[in-house]
PDB file of C-alpha atoms in Angstrom:
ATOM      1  CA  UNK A 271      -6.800  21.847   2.525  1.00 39.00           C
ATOM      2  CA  UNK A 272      -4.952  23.916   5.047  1.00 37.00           C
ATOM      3  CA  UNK A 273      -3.898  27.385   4.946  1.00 35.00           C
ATOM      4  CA  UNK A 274      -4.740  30.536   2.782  1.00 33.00           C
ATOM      5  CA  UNK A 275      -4.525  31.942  -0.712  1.00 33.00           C
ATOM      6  CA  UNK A 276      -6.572  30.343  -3.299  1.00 32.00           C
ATOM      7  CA  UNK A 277      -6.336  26.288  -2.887  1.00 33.00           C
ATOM      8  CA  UNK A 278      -7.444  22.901  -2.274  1.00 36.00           C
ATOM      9  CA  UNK A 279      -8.899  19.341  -3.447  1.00 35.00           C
ATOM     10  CA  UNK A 280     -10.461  16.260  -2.043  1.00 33.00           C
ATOM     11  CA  UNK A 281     -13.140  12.471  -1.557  1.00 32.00           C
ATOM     12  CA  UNK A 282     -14.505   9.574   0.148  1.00 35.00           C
ATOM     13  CA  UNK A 283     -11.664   8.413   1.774  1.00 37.00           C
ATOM     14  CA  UNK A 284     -10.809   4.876   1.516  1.00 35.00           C
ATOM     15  CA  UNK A 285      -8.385   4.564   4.675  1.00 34.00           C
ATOM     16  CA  UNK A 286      -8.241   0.730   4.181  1.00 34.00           C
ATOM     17  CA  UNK A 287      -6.065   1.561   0.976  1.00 37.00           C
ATOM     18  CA  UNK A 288      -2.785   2.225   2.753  1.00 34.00           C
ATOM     19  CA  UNK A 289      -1.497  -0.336   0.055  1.00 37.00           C
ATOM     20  CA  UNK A 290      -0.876   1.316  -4.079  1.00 38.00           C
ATOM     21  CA  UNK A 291      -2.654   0.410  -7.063  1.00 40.00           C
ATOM     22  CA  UNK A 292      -1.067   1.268 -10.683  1.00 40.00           C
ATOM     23  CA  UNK A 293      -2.662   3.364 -13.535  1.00 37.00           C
ATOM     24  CA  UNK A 294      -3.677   1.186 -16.329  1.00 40.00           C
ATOM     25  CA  UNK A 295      -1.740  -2.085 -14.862  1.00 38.00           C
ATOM     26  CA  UNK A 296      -2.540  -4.206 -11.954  1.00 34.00           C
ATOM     27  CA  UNK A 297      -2.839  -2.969  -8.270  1.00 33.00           C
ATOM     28  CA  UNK A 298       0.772  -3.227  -7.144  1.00 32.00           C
ATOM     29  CA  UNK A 299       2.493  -3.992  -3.631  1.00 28.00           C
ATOM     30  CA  UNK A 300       5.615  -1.832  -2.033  1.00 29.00           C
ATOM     31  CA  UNK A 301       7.869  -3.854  -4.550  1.00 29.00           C
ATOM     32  CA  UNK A 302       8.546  -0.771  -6.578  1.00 31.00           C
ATOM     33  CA  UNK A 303      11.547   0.905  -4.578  1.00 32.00           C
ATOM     34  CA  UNK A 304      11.378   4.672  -3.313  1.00 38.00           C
ATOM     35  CA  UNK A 305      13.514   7.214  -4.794  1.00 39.00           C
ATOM     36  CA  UNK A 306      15.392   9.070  -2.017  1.00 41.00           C
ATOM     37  CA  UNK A 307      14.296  12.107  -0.591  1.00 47.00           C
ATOM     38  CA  UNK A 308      18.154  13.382  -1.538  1.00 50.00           C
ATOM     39  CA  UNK A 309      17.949  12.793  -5.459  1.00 53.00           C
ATOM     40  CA  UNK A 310      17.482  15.260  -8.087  1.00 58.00           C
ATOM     41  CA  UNK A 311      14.362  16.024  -9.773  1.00 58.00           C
ATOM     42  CA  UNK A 312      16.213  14.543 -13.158  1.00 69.00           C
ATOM     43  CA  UNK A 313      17.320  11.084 -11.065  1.00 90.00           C
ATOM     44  CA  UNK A 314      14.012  11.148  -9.715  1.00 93.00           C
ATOM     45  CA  UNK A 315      12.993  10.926 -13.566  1.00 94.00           C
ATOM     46  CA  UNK A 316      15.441   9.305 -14.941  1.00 93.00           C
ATOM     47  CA  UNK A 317      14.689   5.794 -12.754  1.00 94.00           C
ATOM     48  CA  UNK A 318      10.928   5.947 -13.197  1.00 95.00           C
ATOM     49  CA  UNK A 319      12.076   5.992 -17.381  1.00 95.00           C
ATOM     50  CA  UNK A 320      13.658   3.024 -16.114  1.00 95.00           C
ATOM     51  CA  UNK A 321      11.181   1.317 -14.047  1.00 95.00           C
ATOM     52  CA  UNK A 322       8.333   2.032 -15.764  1.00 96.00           C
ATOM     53  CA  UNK A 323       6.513   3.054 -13.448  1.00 96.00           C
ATOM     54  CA  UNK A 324       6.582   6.714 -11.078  1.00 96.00           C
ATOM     55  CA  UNK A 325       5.055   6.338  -7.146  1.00 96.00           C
ATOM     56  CA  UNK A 326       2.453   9.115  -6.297  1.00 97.00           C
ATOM     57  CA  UNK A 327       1.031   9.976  -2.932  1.00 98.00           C
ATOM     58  CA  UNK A 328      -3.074  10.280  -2.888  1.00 97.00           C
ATOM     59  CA  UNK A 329      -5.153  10.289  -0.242  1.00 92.00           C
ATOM     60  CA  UNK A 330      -8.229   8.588  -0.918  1.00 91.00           C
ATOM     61  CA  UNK A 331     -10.918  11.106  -1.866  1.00 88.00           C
ATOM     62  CA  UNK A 332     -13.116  11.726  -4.631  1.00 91.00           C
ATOM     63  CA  UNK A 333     -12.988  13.359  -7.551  1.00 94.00           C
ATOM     64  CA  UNK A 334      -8.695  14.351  -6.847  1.00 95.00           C
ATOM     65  CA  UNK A 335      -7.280  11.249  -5.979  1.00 96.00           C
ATOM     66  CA  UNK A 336      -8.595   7.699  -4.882  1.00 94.00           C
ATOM     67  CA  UNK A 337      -8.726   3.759  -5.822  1.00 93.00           C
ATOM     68  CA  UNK A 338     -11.607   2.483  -7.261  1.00 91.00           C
ATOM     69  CA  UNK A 339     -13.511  -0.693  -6.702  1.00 91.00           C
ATOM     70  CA  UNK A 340     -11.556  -2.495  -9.608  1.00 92.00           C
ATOM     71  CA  UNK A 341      -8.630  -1.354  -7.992  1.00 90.00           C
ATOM     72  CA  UNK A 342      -7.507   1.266 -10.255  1.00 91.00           C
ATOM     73  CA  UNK A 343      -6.048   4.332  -9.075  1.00 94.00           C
ATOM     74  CA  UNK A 344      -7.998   7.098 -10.400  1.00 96.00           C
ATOM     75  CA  UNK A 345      -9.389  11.015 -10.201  1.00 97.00           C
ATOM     76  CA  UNK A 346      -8.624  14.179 -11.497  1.00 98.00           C
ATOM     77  CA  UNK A 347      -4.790  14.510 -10.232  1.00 98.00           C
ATOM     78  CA  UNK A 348      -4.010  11.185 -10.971  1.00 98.00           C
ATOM     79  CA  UNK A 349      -5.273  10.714 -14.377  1.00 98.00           C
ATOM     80  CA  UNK A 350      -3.460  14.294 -15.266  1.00 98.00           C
ATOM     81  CA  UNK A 351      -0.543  13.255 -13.902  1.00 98.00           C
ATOM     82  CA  UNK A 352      -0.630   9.754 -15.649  1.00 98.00           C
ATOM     83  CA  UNK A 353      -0.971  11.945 -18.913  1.00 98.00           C
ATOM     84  CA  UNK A 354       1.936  14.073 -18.074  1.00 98.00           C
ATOM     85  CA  UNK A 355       4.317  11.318 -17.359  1.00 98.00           C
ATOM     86  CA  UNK A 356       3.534   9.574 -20.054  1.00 98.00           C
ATOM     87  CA  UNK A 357       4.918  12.397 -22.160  1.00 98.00           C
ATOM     88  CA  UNK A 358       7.837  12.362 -19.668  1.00 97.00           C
ATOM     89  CA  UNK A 359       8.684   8.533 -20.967  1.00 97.00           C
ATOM     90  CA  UNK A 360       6.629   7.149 -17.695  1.00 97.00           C
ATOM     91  CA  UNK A 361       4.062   4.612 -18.783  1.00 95.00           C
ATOM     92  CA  UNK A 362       2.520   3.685 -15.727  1.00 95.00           C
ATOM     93  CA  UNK A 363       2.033   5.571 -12.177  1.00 94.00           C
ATOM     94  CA  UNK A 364       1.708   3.187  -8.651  1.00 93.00           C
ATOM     95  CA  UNK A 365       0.329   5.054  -5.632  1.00 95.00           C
ATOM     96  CA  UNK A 366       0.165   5.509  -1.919  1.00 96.00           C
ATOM     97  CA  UNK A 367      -2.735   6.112   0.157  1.00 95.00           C
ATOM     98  CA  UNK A 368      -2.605   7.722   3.123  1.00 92.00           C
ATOM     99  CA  UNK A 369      -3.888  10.348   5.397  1.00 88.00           C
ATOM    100  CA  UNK A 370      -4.297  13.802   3.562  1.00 88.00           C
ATOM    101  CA  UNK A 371      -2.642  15.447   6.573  1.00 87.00           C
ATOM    102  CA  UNK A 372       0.902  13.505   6.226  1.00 93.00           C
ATOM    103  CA  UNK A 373       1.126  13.739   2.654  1.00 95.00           C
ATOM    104  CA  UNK A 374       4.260  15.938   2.406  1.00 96.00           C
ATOM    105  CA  UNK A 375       5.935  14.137   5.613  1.00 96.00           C
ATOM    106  CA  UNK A 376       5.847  10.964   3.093  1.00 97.00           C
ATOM    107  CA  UNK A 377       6.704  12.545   0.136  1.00 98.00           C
ATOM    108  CA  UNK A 378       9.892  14.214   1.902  1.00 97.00           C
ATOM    109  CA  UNK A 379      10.786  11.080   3.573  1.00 97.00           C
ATOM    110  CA  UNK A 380      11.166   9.413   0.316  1.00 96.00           C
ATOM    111  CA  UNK A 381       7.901   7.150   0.762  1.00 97.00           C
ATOM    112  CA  UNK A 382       6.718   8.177  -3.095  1.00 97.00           C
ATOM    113  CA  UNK A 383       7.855  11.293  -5.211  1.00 96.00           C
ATOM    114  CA  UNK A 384       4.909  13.658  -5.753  1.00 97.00           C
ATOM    115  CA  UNK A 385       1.326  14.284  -4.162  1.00 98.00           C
ATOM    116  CA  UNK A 386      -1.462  13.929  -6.730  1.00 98.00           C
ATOM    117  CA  UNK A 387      -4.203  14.420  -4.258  1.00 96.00           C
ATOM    118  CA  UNK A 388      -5.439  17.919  -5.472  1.00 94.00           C
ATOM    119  CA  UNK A 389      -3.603  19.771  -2.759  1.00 94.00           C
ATOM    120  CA  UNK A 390      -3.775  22.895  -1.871  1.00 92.00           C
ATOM    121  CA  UNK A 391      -0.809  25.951  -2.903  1.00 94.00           C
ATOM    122  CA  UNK A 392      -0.408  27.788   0.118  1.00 92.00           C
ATOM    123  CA  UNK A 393       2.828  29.916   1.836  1.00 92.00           C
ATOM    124  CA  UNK A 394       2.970  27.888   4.873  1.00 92.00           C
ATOM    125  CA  UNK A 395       2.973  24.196   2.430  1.00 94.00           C
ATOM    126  CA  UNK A 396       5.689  25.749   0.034  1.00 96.00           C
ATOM    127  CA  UNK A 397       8.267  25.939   3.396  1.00 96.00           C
ATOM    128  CA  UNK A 398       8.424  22.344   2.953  1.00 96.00           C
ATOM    129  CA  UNK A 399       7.616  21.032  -0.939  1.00 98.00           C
ATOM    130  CA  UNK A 400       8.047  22.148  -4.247  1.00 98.00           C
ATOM    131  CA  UNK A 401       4.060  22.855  -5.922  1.00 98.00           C
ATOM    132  CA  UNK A 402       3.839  22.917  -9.847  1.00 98.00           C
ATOM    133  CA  UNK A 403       1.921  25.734 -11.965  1.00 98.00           C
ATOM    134  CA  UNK A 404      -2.114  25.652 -10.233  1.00 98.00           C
ATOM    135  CA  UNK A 405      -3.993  22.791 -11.576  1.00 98.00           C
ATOM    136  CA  UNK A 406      -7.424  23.883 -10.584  1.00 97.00           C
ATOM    137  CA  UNK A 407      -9.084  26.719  -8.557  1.00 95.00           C
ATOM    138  CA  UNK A 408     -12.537  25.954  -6.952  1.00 94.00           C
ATOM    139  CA  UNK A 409     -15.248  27.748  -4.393  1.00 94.00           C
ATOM    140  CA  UNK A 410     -15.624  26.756  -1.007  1.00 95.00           C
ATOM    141  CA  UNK A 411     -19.126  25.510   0.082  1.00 96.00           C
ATOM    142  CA  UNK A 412     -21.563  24.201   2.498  1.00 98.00           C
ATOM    143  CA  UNK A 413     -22.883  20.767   2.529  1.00 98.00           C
ATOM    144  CA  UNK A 414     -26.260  21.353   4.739  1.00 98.00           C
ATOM    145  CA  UNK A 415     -29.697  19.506   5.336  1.00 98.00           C
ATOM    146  CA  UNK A 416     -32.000  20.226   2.634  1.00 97.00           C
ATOM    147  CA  UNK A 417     -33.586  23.292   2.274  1.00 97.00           C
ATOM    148  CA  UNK A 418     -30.581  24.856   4.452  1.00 98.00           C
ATOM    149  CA  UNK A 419     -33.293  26.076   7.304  1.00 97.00           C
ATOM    150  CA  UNK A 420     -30.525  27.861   9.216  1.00 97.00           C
ATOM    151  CA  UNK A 421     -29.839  29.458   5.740  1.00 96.00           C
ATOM    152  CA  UNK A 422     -26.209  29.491   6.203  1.00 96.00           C
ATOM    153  CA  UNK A 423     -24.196  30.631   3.514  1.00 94.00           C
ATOM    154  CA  UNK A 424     -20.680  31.302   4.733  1.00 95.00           C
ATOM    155  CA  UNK A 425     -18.627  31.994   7.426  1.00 96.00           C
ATOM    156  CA  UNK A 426     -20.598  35.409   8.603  1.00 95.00           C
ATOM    157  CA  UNK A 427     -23.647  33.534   8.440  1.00 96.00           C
ATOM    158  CA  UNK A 428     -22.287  30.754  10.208  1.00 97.00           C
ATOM    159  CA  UNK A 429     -20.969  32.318  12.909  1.00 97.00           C
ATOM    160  CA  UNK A 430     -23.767  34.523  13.786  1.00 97.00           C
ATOM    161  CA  UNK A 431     -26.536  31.834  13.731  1.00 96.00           C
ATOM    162  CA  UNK A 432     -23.732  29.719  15.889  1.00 97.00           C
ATOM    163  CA  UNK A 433     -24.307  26.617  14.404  1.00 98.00           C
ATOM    164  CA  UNK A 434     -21.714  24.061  14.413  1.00 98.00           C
ATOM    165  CA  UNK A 435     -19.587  23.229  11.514  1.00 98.00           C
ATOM    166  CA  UNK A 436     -17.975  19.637  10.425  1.00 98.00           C
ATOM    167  CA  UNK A 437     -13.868  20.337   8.927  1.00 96.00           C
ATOM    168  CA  UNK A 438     -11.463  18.174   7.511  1.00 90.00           C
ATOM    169  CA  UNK A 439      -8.345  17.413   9.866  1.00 85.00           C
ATOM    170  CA  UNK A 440      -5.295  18.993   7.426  1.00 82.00           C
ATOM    171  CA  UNK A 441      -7.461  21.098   4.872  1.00 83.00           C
ATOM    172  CA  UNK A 442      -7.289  24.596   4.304  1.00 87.00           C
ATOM    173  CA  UNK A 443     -11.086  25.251   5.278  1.00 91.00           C
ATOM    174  CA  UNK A 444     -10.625  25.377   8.899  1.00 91.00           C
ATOM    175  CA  UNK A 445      -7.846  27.972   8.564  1.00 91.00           C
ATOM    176  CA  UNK A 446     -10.841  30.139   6.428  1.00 93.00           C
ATOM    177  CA  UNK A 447     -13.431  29.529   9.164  1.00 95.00           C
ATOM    178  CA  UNK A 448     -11.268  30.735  11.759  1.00 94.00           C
ATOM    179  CA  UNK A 449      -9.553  33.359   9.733  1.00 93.00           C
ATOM    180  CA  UNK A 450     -13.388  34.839   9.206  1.00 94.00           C
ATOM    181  CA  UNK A 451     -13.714  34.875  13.102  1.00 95.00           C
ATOM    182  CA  UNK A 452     -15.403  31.523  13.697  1.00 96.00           C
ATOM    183  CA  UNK A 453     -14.405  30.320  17.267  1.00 97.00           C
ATOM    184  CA  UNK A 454     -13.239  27.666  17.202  1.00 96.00           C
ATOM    185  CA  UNK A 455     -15.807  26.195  19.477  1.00 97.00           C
ATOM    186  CA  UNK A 456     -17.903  25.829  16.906  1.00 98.00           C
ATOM    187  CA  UNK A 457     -15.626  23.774  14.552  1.00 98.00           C
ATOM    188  CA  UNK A 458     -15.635  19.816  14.681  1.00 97.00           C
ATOM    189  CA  UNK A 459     -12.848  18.022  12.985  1.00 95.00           C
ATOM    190  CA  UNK A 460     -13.642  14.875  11.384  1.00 92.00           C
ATOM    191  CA  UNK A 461     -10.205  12.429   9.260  1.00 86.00           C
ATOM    192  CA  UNK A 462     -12.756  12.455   5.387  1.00 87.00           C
ATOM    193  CA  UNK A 463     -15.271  13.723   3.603  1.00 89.00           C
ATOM    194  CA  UNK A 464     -17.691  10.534   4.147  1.00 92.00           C
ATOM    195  CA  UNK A 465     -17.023  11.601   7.870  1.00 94.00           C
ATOM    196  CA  UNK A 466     -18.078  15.226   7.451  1.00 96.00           C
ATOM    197  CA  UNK A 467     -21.152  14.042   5.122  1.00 97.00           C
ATOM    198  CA  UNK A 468     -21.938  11.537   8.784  1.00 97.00           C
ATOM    199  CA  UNK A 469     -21.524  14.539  10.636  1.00 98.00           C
ATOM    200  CA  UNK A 470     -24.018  16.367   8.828  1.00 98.00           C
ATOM    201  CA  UNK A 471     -26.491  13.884   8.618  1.00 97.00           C
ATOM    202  CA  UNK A 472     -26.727  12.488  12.276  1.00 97.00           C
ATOM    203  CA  UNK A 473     -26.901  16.215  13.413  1.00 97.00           C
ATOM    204  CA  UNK A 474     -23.176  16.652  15.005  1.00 97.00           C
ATOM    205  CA  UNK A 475     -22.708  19.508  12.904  1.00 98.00           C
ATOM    206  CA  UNK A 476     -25.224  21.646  11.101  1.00 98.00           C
ATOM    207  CA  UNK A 477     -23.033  22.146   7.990  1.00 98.00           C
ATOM    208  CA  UNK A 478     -19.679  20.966   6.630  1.00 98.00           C
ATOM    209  CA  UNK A 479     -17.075  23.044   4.562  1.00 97.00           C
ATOM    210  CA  UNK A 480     -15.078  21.690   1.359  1.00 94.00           C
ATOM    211  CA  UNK A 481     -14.707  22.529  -1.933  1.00 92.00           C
ATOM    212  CA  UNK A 482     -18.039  22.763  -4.373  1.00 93.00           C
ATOM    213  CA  UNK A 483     -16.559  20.394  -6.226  1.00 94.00           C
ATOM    214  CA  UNK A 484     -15.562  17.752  -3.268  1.00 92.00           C
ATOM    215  CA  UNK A 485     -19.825  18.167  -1.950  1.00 95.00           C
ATOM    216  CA  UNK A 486     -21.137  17.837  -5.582  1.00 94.00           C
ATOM    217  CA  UNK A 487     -19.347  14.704  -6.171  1.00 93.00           C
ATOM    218  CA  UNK A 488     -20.352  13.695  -2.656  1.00 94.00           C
ATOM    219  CA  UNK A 489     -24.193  14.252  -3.388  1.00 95.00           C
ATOM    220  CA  UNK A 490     -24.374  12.462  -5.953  1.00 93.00           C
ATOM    221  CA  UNK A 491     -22.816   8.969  -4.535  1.00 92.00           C
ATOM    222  CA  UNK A 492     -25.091   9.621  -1.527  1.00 95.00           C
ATOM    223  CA  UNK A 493     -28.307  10.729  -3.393  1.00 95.00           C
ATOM    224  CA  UNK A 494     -30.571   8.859  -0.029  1.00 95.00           C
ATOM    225  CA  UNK A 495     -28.715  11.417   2.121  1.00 96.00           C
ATOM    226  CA  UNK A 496     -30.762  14.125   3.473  1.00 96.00           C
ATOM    227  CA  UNK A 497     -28.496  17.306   2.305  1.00 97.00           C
ATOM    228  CA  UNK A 498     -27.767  19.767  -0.461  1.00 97.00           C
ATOM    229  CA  UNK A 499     -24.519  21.978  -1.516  1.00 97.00           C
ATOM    230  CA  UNK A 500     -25.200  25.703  -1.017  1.00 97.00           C
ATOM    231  CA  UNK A 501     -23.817  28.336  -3.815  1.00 96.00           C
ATOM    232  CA  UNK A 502     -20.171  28.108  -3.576  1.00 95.00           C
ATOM    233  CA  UNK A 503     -18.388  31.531  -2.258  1.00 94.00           C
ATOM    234  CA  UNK A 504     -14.518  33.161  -1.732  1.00 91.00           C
ATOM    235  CA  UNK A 505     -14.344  33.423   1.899  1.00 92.00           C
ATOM    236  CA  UNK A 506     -12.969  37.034   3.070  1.00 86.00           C
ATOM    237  CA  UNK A 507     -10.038  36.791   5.326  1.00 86.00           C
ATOM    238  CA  UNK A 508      -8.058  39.615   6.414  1.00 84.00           C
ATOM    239  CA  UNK A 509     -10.054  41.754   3.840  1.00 84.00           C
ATOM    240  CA  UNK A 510      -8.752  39.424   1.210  1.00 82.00           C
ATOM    241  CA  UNK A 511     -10.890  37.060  -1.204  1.00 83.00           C
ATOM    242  CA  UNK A 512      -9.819  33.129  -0.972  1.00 83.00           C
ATOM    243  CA  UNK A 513     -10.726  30.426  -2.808  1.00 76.00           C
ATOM    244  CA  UNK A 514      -8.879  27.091  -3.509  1.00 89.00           C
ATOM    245  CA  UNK A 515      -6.339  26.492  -6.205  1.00 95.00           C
ATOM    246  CA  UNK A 516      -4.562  22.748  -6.402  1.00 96.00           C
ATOM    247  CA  UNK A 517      -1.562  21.781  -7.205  1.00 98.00           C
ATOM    248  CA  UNK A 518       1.052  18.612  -7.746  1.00 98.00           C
ATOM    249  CA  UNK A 519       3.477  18.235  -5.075  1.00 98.00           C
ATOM    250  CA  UNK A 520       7.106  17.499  -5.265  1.00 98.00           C
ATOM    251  CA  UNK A 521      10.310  17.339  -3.096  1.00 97.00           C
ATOM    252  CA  UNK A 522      11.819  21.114  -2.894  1.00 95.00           C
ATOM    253  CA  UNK A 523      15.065  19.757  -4.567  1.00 92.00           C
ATOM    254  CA  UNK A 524      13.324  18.531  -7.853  1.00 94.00           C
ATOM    255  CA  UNK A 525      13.496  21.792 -10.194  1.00 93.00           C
ATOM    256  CA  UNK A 526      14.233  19.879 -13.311  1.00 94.00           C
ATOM    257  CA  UNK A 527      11.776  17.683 -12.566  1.00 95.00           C
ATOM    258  CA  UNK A 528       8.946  20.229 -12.080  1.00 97.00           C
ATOM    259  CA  UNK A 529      10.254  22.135 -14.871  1.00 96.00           C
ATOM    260  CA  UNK A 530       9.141  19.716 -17.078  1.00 97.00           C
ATOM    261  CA  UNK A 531       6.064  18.892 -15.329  1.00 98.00           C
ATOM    262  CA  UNK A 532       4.826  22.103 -15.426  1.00 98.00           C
ATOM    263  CA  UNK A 533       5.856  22.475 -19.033  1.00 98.00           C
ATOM    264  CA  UNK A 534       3.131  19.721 -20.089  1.00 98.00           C
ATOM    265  CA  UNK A 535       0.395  21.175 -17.799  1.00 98.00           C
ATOM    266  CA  UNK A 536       0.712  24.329 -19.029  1.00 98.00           C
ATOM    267  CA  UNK A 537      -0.014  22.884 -22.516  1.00 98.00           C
ATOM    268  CA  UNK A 538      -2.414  20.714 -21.725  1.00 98.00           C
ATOM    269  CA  UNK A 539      -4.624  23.571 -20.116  1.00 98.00           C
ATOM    270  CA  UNK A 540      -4.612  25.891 -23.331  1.00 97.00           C
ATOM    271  CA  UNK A 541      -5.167  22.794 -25.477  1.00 98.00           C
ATOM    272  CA  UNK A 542      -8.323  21.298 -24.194  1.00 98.00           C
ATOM    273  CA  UNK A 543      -6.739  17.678 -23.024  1.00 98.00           C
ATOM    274  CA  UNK A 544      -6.918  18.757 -19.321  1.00 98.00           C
ATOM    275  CA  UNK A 545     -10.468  19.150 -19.705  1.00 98.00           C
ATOM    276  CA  UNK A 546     -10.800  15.973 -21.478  1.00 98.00           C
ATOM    277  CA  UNK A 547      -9.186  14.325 -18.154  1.00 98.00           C
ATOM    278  CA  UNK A 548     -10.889  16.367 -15.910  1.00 98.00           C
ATOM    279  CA  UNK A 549     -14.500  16.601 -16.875  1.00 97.00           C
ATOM    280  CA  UNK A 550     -15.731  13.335 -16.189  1.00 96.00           C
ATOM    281  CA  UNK A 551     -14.098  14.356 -12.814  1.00 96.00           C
ATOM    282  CA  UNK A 552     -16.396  17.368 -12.014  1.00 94.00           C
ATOM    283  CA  UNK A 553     -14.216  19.872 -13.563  1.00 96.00           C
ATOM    284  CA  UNK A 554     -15.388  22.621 -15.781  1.00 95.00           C
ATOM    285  CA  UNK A 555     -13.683  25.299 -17.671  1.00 96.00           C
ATOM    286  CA  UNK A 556     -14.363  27.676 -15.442  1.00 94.00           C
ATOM    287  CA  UNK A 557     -11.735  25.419 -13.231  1.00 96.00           C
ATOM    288  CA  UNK A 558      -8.782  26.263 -15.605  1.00 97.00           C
ATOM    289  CA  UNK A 559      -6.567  28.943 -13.346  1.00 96.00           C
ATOM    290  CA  UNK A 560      -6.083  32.401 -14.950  1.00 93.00           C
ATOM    291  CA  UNK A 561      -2.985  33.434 -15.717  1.00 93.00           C
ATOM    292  CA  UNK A 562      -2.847  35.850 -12.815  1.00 92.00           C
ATOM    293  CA  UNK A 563      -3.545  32.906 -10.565  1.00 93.00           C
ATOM    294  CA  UNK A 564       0.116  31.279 -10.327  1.00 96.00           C
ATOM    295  CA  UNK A 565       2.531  29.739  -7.549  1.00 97.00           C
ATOM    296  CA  UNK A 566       4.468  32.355  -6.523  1.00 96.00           C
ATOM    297  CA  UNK A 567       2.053  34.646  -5.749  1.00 93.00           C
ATOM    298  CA  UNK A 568       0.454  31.884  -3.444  1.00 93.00           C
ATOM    299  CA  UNK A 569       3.512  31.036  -1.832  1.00 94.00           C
ATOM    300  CA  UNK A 570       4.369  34.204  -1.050  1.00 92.00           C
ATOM    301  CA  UNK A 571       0.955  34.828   0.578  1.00 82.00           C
ATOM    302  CA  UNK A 572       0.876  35.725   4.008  1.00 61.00           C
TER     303      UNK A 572
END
């Protein structure tokens, strides 16, 4: 959700949920301490063996990360990274909602100990947190009225019909519709994606920019609203191809820690259980990173 290189992840925000809910045990309060943003990626382990329990970051939004009606902390990063610590000796995971945008100021201030919000690898993220092996890559798209009568179907098109175009505060789209030469003057942030689908809807913006995945999953819990998701697309920016490739976030210190996440993510991509978790999620196959898609290379992106 903010920056370049292939990224991303996101739905309807729930900002009431500031509280945390638990995986596959009751919703529960702050009662579960914070590790410190000074241990080890093994201490950080090593308590949540002992506790039972490991506190993620999420912000809210469907399909990557979000608390549902029963109270159950849910989506794609969550439920992958409930798998994975499992494995690890974790049985249960508590979260944290809170705005997209501050998600690594909380994780490095020792408020949980990793983002599972479907976040975005990019160089200017990995300056301040620690990203495991990609998780998914996804298109960017257009959430438009129906029938897209502007016909706008990326950033070129955008620009030169000068329509005006709904962003998420903290996500990497903006910095792809002004790296494509969008002024900004035609870019309206909104805090979530229900905001951006308002946006679109009441007219304050002609189209809105997420992932495919984000709008699709968007559509269909809105089917009354009045819009559609054009073809997703790689934006072009500096002559370069983009796109969006998640990740799990940690604290820059944790190496053991992500060692041995990344170990069980790894697997569970060539094995078919991530696509058991993810599916139901909006996830295809096609999701599944390549092998020359990786974290260094996106970190190291300028």
């Amino acid at each position: 959700m903010t920056e370049d290189g292939w990224s991303r992840r996101s739905f309807i925000r729930r900002s009431a949920m500031v509280g945390a809910a638990a995986i596959g045990a009751p919703v529960l309060l702050s009662a579960c301490t914070s590790t410190s943003a000074n241990s080890s990626g093994s201490d950080v382990l090593s308590k949540a063996k002992q506790a039972g329990t490991i506190k993620v970051g999420i912000a809210g939004e469907q399909p990557y990360g979000y608390v549902d009606p029963s109270g159950r902390v849910t989506g794609e990063a969550p439920e992958v990274a409930r798998a994975i610590f499992q494995k690890l000796g974790v049985a249960n995971i508590q979260a944290q909602t809170t705005n997209f945008d501050t998600l690594i100021q909380g994780l490095n201030a020792g408020q949980y100990d990793m983002v599972a919000a479907g976040m975005d690898i990019t160089a200017k993220r990995c300056q301040n947190a620690a990203f495991s092996v990609p998780d998914y890559t996804a298109l960017v798209a257009f959430l438009v009225p129906k029938g897209n009568p502007q016909n706008v179907t990326d950033f070129a098109s955008a620009k030169a019909k000068g329509v005006k175009l709904a962003v998420e505060n903290g996500a990497i789209e903006k910095d792809y519709a002004t790296g494509s030469g969008v002024p900004d003057s035609q870019l309206v942030s909104f805090d979530s994606p229900d905001e951006l689908l308002s946006a679109v809807t009441t007219g304050r913006a002609y189209a809105a920019v997420l992932t495919d995945i984000s709008f699709k999953t968007l559509v269909k819990q809105n089917p009354s609203a009045n819009v559609e998701v054009a073809p997703g697309f790689q934006p072009v920016v500096n002559g370069q191809k983009q796109g969006e490739t998640g990740g799990f976030v940690f604290r820059q210190n944790e190496t053991d820690l992500v060692n041995q996440f990344n170990q069980q993510l790894t697997t569970m991509h060539s094995n078919g259980e991530w696509l058991k978790i993810a599916e139901p999620f909006g996830f295809t196959q096609g999701n599944i990173p390549g092998a020359d898609v990786t974290t260094a290379k996106l970190c190291a992106a300028g």
